[in-house]
mmCIF file of C-alpha atoms in Angstrom:
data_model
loop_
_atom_site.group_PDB
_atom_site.id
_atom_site.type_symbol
_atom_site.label_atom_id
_atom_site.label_comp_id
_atom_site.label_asym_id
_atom_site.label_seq_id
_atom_site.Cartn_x
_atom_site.Cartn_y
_atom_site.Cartn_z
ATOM 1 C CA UNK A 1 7.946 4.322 -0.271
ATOM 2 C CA UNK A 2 7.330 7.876 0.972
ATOM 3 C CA UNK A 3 6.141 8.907 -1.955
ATOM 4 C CA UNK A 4 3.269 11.618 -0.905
ATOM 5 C CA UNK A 5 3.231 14.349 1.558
ATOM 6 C CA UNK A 6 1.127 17.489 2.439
ATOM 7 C CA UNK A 7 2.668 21.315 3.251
ATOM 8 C CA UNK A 8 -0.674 23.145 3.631
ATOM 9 C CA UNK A 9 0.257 25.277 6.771
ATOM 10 C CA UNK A 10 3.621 27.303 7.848
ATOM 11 C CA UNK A 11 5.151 29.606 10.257
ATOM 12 C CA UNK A 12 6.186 33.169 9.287
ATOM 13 C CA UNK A 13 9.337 33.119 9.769
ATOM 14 C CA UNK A 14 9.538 30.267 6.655
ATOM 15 C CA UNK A 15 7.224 32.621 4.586
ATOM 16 C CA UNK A 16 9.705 35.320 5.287
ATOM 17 C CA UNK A 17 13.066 33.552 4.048
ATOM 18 C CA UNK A 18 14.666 34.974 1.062
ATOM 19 C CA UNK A 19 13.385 32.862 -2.147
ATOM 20 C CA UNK A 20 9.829 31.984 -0.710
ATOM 21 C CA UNK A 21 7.486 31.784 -3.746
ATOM 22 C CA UNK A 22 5.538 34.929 -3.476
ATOM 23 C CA UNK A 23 2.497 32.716 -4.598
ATOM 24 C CA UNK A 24 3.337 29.417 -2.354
ATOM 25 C CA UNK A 25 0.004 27.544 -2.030
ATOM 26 C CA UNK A 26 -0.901 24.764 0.613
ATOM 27 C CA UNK A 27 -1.054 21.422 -0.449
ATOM 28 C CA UNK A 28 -2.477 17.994 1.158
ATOM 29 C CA UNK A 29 -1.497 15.536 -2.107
ATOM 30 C CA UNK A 30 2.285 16.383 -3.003
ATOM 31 C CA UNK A 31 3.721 13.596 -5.552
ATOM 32 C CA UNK A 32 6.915 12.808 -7.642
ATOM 33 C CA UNK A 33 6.862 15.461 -10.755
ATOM 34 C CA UNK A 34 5.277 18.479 -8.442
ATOM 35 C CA UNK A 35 6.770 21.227 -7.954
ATOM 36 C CA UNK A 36 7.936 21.167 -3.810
ATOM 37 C CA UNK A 37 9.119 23.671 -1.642
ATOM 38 C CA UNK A 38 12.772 23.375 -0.131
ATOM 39 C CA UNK A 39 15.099 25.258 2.064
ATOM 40 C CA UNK A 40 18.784 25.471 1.176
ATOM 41 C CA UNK A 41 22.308 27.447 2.360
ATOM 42 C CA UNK A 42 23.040 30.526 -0.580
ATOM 43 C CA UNK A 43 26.334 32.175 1.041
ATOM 44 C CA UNK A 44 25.858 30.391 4.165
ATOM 45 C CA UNK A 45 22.197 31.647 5.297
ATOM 46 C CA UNK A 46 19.048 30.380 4.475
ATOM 47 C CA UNK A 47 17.160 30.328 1.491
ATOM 48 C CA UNK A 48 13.614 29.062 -0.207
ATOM 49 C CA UNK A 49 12.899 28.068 -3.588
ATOM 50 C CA UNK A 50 10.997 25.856 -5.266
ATOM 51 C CA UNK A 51 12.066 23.028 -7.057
ATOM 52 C CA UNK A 52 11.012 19.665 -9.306
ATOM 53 C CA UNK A 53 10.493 16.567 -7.285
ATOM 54 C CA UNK A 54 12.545 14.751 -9.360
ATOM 55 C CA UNK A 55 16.086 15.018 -9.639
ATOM 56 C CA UNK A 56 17.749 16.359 -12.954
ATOM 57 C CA UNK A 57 21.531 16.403 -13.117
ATOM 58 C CA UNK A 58 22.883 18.922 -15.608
ATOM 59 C CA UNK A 59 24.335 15.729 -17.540
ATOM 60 C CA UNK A 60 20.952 13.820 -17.658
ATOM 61 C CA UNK A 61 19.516 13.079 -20.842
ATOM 62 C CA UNK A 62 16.292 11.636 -20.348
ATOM 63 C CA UNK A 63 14.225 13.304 -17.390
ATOM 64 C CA UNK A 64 12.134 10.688 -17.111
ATOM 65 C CA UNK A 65 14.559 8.663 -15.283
ATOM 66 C CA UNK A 66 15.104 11.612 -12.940
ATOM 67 C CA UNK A 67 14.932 10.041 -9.605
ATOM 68 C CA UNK A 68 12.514 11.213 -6.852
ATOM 69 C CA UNK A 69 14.171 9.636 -3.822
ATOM 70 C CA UNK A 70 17.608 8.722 -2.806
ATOM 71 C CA UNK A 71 18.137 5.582 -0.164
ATOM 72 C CA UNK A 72 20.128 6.644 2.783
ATOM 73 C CA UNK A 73 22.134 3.439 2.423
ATOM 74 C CA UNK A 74 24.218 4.177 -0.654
ATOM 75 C CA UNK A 75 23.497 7.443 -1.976
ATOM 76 C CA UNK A 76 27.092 8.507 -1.113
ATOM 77 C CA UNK A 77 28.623 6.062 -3.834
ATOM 78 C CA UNK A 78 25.763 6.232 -6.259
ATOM 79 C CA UNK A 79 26.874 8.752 -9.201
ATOM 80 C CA UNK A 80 23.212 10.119 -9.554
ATOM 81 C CA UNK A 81 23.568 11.701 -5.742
ATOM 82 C CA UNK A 82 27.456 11.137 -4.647
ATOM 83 C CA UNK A 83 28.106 15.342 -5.949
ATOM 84 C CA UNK A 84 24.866 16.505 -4.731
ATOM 85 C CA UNK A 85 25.171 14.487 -1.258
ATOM 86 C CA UNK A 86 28.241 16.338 -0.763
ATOM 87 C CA UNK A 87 27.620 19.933 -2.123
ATOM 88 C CA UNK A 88 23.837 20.329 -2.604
ATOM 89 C CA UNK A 89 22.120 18.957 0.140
ATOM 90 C CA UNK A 90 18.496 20.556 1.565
ATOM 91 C CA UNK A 91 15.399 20.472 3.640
ATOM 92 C CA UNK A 92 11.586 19.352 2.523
ATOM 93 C CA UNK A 93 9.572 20.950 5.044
ATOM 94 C CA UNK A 94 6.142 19.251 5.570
ATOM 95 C CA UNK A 95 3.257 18.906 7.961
ATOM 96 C CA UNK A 96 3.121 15.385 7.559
ATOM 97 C CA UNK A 97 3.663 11.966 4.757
ATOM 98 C CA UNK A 98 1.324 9.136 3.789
ATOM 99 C CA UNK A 99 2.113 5.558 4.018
ATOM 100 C CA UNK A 100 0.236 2.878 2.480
ATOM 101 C CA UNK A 101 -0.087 -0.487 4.416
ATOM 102 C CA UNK A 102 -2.043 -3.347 4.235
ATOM 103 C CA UNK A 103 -1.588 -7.284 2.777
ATOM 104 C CA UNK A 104 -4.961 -7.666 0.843
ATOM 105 C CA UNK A 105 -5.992 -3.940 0.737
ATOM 106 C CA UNK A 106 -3.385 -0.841 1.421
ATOM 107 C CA UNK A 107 -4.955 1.767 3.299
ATOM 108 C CA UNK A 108 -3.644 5.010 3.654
ATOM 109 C CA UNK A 109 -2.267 6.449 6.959
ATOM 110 C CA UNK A 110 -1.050 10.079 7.455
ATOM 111 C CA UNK A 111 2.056 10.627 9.600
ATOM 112 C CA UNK A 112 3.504 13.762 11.403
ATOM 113 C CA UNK A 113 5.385 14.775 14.576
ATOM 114 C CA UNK A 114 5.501 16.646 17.938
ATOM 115 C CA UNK A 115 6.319 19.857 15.709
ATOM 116 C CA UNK A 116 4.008 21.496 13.024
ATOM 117 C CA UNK A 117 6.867 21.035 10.847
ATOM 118 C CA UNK A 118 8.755 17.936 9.812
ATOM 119 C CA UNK A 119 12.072 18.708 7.973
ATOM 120 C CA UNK A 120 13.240 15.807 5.792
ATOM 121 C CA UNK A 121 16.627 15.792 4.309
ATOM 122 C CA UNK A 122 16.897 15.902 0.647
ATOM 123 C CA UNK A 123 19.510 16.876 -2.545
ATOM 124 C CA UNK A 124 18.974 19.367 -5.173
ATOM 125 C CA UNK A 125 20.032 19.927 -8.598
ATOM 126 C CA UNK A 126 19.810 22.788 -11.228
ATOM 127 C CA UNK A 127 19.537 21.354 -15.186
ATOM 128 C CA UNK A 128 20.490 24.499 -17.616
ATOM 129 C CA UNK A 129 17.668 24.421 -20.247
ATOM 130 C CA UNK A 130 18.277 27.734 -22.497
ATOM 131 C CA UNK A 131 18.461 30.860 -20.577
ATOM 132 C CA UNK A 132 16.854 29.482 -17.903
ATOM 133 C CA UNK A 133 18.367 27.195 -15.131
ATOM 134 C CA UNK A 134 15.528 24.612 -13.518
ATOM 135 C CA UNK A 135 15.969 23.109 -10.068
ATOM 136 C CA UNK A 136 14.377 19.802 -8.873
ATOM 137 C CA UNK A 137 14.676 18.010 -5.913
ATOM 138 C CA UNK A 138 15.218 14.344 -4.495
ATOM 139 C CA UNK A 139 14.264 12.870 -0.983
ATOM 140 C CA UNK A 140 16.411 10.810 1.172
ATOM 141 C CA UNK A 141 14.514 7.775 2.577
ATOM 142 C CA UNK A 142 15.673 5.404 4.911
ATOM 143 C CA UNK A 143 14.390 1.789 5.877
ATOM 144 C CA UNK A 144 11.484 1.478 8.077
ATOM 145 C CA UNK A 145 10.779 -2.067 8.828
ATOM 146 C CA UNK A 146 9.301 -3.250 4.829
ATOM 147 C CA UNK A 147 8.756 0.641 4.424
ATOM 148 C CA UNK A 148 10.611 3.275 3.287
ATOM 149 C CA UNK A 149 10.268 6.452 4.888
ATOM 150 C CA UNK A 150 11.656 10.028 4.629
ATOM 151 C CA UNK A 151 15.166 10.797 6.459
ATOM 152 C CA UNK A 152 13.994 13.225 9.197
ATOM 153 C CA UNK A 153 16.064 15.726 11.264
ATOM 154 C CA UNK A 154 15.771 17.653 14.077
ATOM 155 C CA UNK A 155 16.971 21.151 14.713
ATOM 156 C CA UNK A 156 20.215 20.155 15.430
ATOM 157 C CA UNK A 157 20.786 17.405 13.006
ATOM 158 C CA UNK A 158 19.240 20.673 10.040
ATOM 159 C CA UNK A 159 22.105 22.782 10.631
ATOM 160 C CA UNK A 160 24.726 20.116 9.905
ATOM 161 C CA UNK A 161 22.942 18.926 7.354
ATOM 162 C CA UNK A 162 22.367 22.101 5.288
ATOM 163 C CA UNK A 163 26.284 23.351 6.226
ATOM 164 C CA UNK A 164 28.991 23.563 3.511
ATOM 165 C CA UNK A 165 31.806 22.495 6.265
ATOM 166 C CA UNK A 166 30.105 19.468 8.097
ATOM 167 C CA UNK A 167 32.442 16.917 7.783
ATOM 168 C CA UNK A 168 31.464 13.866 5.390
ATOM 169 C CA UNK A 169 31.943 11.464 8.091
ATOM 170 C CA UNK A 170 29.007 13.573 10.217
ATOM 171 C CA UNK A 171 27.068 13.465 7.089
ATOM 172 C CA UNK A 172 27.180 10.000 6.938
ATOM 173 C CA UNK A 173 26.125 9.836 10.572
ATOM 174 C CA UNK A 174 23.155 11.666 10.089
ATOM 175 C CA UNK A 175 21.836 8.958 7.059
ATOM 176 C CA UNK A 176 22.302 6.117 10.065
ATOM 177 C CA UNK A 177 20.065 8.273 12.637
ATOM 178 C CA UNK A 178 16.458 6.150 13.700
ATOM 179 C CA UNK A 179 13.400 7.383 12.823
ATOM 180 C CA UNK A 180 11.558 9.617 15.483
ATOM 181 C CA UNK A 181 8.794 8.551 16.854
ATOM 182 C CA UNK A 182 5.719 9.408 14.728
ATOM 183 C CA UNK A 183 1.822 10.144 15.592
ATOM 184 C CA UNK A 184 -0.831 8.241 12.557
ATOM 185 C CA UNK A 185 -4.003 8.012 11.993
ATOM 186 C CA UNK A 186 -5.907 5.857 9.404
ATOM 187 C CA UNK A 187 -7.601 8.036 6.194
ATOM 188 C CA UNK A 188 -10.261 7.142 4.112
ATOM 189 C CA UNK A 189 -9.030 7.050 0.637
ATOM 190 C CA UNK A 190 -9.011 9.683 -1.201
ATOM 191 C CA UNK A 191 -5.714 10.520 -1.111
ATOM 192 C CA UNK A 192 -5.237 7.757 -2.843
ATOM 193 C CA UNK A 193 -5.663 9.588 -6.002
ATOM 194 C CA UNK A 194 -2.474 11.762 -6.898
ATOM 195 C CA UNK A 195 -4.398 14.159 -8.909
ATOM 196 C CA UNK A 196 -6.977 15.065 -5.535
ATOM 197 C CA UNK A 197 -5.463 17.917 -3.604
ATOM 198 C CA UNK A 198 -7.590 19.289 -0.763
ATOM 199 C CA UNK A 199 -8.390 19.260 3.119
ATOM 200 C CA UNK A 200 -10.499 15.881 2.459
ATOM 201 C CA UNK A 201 -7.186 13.954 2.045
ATOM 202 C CA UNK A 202 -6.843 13.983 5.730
ATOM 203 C CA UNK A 203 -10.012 12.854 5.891
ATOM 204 C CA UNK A 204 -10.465 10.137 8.788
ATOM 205 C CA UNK A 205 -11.235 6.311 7.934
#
């Protein structure tokens, strides 16, 4: 499961977009229950904000069950996502995610593209609590041999993604698309504590 990733460096013109946190910070060690970064349509042009890695429903009671990914494969009919697949749907921007493989002992391995950016698809929520309205987050994964890794889209495949009119039949498309090919390298492991946040989670094995 995809269930770390790092956003520690970004262009301008993402620090720029209406909604950016003014005090956005880089991180190497993002988990379920952080708050995450994520770019969405307001009015049809694009906005920042920052969001709950976990996804809260305005009906859901307990938020421990909120849910920090969504499988590709039947988040359409699943009540938890089915509204937000069709009306809420977003971008994660990262630099890169962690896998853990191994049969006797997982070792972590840190992931990223041919871009300084990856962009992986994702739903978002806002739970009314009071006067204030919180918004969280959930990633779409998609299998990946006995892996499950992050939904990722290109340029072309963000744009339909993030638009109000892209037909649901196109949106189902994009859940089906492969994975692009990736670049790895094998870390030592400190990463492997959720708590450590720094440049030494990249740290080579």
């Amino acid at each position: 499961m995809s269930g770390r990733y790092g956003l520690f460096r970004w262009s301008q013109s993402l620090a720029t977009l209406p909604g950016f946190p003014a005090g956005q910070a880089p991180h190497w060690n993002l988990a379920p229950g952080n708050q995450v970064l994520f770019l969405r349509h307001v009015d049809g042009e694009l906005h920042a904000a920052s969001g709950r890695w976990g996804l809260t429903p305005a009906w859901l009671n307990d938020l421990s069950k909120a849910p920090s990914h969504a499988r590709a494969e039947t988040l359409s009919e699943q009540p938890m996502f089915r509204e937000a697949f069709r009306q809420r749907r977003c971008l994660l921007p990262a630099n890169g995610f962690y896998e853990w493989r191994g049969e006797l002992r997982k070792r972590p391995f840190w992931l990223t593209g041919e871009e300084p950016l990856l962009h992986f698809a994702a739903l978002w929520e806002a739970y009314p609590a009071g006067d204030q309205l919180y918004l969280s987050v959930a990633m779409v994964t998609q299998a990946a041999a006995h892996l499950r890794r992050p939904l990722l889209l290109d340029a072309e495949q963000q744009r339909a993604w993030l638009a109000e009119d892209t037909p649901l039949a196109e949106l189902q498309a994009l859940l089906l698309i492969p994975t692009p090919p990736l670049r790895e390298r094998v870390l030592a492991n400190l990463v492997n504590d959720p708590k450590f946040d720094a440049p030494e989670c990249l740290t080579p094995a």
